[in-house]
PDB file of C-alpha atoms in Angstrom:
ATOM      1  CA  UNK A   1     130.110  44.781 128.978  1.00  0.00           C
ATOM      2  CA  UNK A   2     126.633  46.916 129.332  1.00  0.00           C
ATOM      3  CA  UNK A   3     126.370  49.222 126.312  1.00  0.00           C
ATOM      4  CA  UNK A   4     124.179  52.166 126.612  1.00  0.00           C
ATOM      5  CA  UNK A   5     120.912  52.047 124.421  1.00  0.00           C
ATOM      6  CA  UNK A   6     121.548  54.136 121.187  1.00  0.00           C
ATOM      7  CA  UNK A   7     119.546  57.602 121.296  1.00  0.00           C
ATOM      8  CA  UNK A   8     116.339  57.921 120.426  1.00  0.00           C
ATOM      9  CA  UNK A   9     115.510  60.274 117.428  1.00  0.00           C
ATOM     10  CA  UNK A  10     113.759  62.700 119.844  1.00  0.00           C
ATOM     11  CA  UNK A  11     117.212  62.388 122.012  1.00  0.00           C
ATOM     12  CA  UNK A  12     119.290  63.237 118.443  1.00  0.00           C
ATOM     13  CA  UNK A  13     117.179  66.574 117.527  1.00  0.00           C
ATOM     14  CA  UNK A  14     117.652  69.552 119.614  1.00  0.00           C
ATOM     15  CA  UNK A  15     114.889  71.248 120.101  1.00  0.00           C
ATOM     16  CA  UNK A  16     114.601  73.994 117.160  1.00  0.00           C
ATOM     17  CA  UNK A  17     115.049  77.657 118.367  1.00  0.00           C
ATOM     18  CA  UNK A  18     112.685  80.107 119.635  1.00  0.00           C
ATOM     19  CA  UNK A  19     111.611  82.579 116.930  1.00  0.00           C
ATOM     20  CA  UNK A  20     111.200  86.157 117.985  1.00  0.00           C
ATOM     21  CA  UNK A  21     107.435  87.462 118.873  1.00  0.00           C
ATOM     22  CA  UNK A  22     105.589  88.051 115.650  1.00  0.00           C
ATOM     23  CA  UNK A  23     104.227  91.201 114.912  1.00  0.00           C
ATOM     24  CA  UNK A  24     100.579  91.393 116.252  1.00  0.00           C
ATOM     25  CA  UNK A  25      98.785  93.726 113.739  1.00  0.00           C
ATOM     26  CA  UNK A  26      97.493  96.306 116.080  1.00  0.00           C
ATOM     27  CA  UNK A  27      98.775  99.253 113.601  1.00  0.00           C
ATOM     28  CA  UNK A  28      96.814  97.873 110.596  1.00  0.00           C
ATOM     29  CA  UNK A  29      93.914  96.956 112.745  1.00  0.00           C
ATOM     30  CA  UNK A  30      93.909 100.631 114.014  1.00  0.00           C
ATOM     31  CA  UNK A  31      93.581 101.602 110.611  1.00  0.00           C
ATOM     32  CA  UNK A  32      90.999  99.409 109.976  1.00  0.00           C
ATOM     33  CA  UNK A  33      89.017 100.592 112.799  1.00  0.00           C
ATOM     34  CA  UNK A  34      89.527 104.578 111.748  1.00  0.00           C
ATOM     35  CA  UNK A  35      88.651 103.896 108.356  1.00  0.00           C
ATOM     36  CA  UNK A  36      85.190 101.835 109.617  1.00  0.00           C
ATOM     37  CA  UNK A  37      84.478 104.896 112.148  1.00  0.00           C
ATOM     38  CA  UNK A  38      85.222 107.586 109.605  1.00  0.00           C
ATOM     39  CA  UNK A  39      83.337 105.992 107.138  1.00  0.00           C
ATOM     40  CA  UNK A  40      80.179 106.158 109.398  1.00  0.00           C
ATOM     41  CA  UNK A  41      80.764 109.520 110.555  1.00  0.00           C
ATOM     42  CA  UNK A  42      81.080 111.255 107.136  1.00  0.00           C
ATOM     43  CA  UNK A  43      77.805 108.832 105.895  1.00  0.00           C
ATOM     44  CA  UNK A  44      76.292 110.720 108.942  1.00  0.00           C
ATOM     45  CA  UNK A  45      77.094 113.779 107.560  1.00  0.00           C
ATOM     46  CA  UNK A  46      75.767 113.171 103.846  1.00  0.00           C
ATOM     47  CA  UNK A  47      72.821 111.872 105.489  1.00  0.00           C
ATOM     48  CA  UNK A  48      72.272 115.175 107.914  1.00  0.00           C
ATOM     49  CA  UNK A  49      72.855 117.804 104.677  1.00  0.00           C
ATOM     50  CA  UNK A  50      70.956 115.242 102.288  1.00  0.00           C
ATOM     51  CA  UNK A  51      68.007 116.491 105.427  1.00  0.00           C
ATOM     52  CA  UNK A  52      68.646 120.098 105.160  1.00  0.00           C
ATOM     53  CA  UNK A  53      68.783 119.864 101.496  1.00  0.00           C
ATOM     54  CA  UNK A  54      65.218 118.208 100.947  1.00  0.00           C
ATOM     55  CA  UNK A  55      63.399 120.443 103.754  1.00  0.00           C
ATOM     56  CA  UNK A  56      64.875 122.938 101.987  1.00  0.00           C
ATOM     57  CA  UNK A  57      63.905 122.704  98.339  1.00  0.00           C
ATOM     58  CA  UNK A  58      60.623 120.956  99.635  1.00  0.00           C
ATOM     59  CA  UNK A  59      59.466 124.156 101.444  1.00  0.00           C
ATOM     60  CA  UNK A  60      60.801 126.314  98.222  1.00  0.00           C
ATOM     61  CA  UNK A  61      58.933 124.082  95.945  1.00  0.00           C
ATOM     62  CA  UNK A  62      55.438 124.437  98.121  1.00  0.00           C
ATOM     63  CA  UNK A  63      55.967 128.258  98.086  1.00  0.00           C
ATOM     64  CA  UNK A  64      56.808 128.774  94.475  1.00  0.00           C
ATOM     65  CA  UNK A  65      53.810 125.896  94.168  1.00  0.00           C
ATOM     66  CA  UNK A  66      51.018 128.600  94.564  1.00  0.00           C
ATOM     67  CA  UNK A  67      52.131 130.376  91.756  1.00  0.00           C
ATOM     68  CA  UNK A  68      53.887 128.105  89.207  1.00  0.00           C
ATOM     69  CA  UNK A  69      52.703 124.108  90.467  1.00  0.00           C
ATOM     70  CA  UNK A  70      55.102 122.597  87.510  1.00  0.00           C
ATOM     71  CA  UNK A  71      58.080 124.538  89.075  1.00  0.00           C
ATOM     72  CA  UNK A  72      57.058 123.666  92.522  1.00  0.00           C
ATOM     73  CA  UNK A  73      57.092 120.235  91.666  1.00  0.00           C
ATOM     74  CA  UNK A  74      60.579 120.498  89.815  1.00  0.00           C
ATOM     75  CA  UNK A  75      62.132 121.728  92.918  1.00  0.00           C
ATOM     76  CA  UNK A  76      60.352 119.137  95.220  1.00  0.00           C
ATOM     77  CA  UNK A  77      62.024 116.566  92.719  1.00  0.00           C
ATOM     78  CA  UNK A  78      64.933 118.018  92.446  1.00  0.00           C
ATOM     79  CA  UNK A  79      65.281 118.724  96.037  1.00  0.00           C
ATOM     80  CA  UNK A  80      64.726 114.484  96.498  1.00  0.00           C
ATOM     81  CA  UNK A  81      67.339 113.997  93.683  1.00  0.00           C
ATOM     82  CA  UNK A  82      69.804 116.649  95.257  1.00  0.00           C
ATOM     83  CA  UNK A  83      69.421 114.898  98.797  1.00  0.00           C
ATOM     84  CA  UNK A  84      70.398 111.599  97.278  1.00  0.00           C
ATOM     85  CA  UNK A  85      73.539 112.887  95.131  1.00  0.00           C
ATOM     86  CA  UNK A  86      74.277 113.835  98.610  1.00  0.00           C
ATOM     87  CA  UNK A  87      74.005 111.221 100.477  1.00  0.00           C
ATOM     88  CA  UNK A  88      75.984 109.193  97.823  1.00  0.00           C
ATOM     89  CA  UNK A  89      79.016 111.816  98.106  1.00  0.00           C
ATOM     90  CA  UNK A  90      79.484 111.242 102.043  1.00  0.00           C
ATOM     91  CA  UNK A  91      78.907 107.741 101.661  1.00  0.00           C
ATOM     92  CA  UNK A  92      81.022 106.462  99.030  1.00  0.00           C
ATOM     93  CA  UNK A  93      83.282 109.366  96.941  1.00  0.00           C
ATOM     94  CA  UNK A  94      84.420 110.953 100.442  1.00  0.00           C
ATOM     95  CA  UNK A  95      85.298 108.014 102.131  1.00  0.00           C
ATOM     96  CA  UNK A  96      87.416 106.638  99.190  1.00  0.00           C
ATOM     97  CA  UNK A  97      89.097 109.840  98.408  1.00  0.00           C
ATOM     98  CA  UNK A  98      89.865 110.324 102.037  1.00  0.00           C
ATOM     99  CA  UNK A  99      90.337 106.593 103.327  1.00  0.00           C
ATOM    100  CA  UNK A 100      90.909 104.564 100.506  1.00  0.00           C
ATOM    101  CA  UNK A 101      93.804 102.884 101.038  1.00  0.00           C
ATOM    102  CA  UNK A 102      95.906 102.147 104.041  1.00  0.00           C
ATOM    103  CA  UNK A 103      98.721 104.343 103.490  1.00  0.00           C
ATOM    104  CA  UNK A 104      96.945 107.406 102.744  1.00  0.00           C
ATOM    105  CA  UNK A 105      94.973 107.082 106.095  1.00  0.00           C
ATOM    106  CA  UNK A 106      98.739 106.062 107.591  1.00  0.00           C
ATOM    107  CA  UNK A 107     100.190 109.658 106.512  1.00  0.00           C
ATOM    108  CA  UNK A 108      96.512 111.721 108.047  1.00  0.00           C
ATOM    109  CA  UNK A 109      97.095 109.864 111.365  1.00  0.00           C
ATOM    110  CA  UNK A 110     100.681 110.313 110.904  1.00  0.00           C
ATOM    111  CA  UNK A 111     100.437 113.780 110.482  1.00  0.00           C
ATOM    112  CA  UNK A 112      97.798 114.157 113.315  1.00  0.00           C
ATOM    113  CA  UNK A 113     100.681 111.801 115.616  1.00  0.00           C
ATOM    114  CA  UNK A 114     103.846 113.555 115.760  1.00  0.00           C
ATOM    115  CA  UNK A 115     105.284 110.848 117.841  1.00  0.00           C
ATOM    116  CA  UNK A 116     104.502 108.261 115.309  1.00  0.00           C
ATOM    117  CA  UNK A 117     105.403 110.831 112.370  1.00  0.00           C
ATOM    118  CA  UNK A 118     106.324 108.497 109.320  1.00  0.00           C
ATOM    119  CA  UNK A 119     106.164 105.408 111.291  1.00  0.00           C
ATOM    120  CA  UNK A 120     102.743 104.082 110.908  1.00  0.00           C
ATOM    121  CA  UNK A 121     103.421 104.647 106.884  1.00  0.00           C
ATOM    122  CA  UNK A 122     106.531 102.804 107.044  1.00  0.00           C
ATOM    123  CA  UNK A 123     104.580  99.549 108.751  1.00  0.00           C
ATOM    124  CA  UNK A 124     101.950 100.019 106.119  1.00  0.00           C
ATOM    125  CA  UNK A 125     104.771  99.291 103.541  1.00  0.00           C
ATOM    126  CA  UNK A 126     106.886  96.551 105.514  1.00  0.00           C
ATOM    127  CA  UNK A 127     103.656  94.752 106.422  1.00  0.00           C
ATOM    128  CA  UNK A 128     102.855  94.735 102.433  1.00  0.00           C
ATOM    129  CA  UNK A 129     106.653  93.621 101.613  1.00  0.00           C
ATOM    130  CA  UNK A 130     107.026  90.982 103.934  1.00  0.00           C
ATOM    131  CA  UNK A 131     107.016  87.626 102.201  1.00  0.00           C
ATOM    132  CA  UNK A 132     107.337  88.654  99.384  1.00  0.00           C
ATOM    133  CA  UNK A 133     109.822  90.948  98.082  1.00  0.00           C
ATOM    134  CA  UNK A 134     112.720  90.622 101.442  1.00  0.00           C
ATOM    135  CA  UNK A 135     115.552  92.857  99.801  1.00  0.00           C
ATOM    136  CA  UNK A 136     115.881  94.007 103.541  1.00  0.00           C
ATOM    137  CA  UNK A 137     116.424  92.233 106.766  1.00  0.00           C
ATOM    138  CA  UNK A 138     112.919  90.792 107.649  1.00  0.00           C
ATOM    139  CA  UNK A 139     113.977  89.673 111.767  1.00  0.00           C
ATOM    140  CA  UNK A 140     114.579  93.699 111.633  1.00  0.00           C
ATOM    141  CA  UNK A 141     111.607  94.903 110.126  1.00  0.00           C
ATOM    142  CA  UNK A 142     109.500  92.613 111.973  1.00  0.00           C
ATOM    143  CA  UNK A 143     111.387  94.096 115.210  1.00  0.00           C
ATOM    144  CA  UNK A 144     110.138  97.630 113.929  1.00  0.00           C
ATOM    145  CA  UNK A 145     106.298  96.267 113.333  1.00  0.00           C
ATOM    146  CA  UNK A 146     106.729  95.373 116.967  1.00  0.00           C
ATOM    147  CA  UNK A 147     107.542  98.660 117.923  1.00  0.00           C
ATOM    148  CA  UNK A 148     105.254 100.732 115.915  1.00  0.00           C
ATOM    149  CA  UNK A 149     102.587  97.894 117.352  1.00  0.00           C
ATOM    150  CA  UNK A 150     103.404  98.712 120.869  1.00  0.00           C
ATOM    151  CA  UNK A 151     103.159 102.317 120.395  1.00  0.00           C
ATOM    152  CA  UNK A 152      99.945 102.215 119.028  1.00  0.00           C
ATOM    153  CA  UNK A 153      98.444 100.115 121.539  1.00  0.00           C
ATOM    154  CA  UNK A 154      96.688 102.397 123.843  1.00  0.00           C
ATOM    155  CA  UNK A 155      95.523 104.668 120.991  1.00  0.00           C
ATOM    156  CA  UNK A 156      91.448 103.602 119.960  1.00  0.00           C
ATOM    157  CA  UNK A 157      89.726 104.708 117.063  1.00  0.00           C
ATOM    158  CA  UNK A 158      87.668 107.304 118.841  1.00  0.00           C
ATOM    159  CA  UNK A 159      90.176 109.147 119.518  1.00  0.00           C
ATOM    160  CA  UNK A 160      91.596 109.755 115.863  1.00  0.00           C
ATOM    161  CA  UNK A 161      88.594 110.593 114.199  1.00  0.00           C
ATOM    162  CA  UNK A 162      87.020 113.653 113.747  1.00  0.00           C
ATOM    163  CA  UNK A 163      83.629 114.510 114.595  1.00  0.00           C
ATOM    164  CA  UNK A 164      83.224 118.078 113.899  1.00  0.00           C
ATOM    165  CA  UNK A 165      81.430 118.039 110.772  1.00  0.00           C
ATOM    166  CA  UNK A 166      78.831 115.615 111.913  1.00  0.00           C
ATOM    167  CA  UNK A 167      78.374 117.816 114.615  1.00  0.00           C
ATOM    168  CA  UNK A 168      78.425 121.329 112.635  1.00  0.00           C
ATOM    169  CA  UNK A 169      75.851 119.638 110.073  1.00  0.00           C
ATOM    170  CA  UNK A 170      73.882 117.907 113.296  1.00  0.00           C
ATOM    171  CA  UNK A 171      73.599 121.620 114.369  1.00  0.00           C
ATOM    172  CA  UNK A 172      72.528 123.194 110.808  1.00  0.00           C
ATOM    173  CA  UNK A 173      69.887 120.879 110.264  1.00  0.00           C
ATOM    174  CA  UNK A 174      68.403 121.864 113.922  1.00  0.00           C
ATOM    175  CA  UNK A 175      68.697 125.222 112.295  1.00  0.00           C
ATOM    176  CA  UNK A 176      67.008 124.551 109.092  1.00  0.00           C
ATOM    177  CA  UNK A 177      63.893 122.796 110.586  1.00  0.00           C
ATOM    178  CA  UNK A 178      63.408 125.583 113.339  1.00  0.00           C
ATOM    179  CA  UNK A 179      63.882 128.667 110.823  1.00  0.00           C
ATOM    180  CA  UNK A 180      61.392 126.156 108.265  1.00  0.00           C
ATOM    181  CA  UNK A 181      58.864 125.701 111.198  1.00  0.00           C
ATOM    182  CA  UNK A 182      58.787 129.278 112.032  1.00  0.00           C
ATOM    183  CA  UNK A 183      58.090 129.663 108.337  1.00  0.00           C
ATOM    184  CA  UNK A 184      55.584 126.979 108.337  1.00  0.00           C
ATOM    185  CA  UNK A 185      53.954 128.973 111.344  1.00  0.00           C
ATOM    186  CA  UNK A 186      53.590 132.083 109.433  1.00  0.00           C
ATOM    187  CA  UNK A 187      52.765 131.337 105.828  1.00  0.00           C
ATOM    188  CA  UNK A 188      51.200 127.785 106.781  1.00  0.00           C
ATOM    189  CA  UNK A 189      48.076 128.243 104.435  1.00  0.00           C
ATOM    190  CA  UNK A 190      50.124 129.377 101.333  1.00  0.00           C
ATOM    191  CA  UNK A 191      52.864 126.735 102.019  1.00  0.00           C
ATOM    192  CA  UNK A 192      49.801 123.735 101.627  1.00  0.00           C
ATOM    193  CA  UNK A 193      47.905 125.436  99.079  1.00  0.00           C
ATOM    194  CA  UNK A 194      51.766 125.611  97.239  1.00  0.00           C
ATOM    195  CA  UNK A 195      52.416 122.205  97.969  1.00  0.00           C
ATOM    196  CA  UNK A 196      49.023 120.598  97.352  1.00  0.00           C
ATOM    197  CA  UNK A 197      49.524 122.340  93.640  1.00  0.00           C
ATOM    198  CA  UNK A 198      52.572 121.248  92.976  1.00  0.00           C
ATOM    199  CA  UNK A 199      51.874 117.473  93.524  1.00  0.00           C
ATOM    200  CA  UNK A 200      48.345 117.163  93.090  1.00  0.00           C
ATOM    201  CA  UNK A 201      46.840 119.261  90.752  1.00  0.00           C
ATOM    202  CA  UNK A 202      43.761 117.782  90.111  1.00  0.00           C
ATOM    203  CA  UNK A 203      42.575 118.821  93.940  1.00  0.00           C
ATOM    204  CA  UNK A 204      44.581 122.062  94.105  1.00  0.00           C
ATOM    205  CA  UNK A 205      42.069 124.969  95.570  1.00  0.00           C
ATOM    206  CA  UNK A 206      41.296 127.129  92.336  1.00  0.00           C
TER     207      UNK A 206
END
């Protein structure tokens, strides 16, 4: 009597099941993006006041120049040390104060996102438990990453970011150089005699 052939070990193994969609990041990258956009903004800010501070003290130091060089010079230095300090702020003790971490930028955007609210925070904090501390149902919390993801995906990083101090110091420092060349137009002489004394000396007009 014909016997069928015994199965095949791809015949005994049923296929295993289908694991749900993973999670695809898009809230972390968002913050990722914000923080890298923010950064550059407020580095454009130090960078436009670091400007207004230099022309400032620069001009002060050339007028004071003419009558006192050493001071003149002290301000011209210390308007080149001021700009720097800065510049240093807005580039690196603003942007870690205000973005350091992922969930402090998670509860600004929340708070600027009503419809996200705590959300975005909440992913922040699954995304860091998951794998290694599960004292909650991870199919569940990976269901809620998938949510929060899909809510977040037509938002950019252009539109959470604010640009109105780059622009308020973009339009001081058009301020500052018109009101200095104005100056420069009217005490021109006295500014270079100032600022000739104050850094060289040796060839200032006696």
């Amino acid at each position: 009597m014909f016997e069928p052939p015994p199965p095949t070990s791809e015949q005994r193994s049923s296929p295993p099941p289908l694991s749900p969609r993973a999670p695809d990041g898009r809230a972390l990258r968002l913050l990722r993006e914000v923080r890298t956009a923010q950064a550059r903004l407020l580095q454009k800010t130090g960078a436009l006041l670091a400007g207004i501070t230099f022309l400032s003290l620069l001009t002060a130091g050339a007028w004071v120049g003419s009558y006192s060089p050493r001071t003149g010079l002290g301000l011209i230095v210390g308007g080149g040390l001021a700009a720097l300090v800065v510049m240093l702020f807005f580039g690196l003790v603003l942007p870690h104060r205000r973005l350091g971490d992922d969930a402090r930028l998670a509860r600004t955007l929340g708070a600027q996102l009503p419809e996200l609210n705590f959300d975005l925070l909440a992913a922040v904090e699954l995304s860091k438990a998951l794998g290694t501390c599960e004292d909650f149902s991870p199919e569940l919390a990976r269901a809620f990453l998938r949510d929060v993801d899909a809510r977040v995906a037509q938002l950019s990083a252009g539109q959470l970011i604010d640009r109105r101090p780059v622009r308020w110091a973009a339009l001081a420092l058009g301020a500052t150089v018109l009101l200095l060349l104005g100056g420069a137009l009217l005490f021109g002489p006295r500014l270079k005699e100032g600022l000739q004394a104050a850094l060289m000396p040796s060839q200032a007009v006696p």
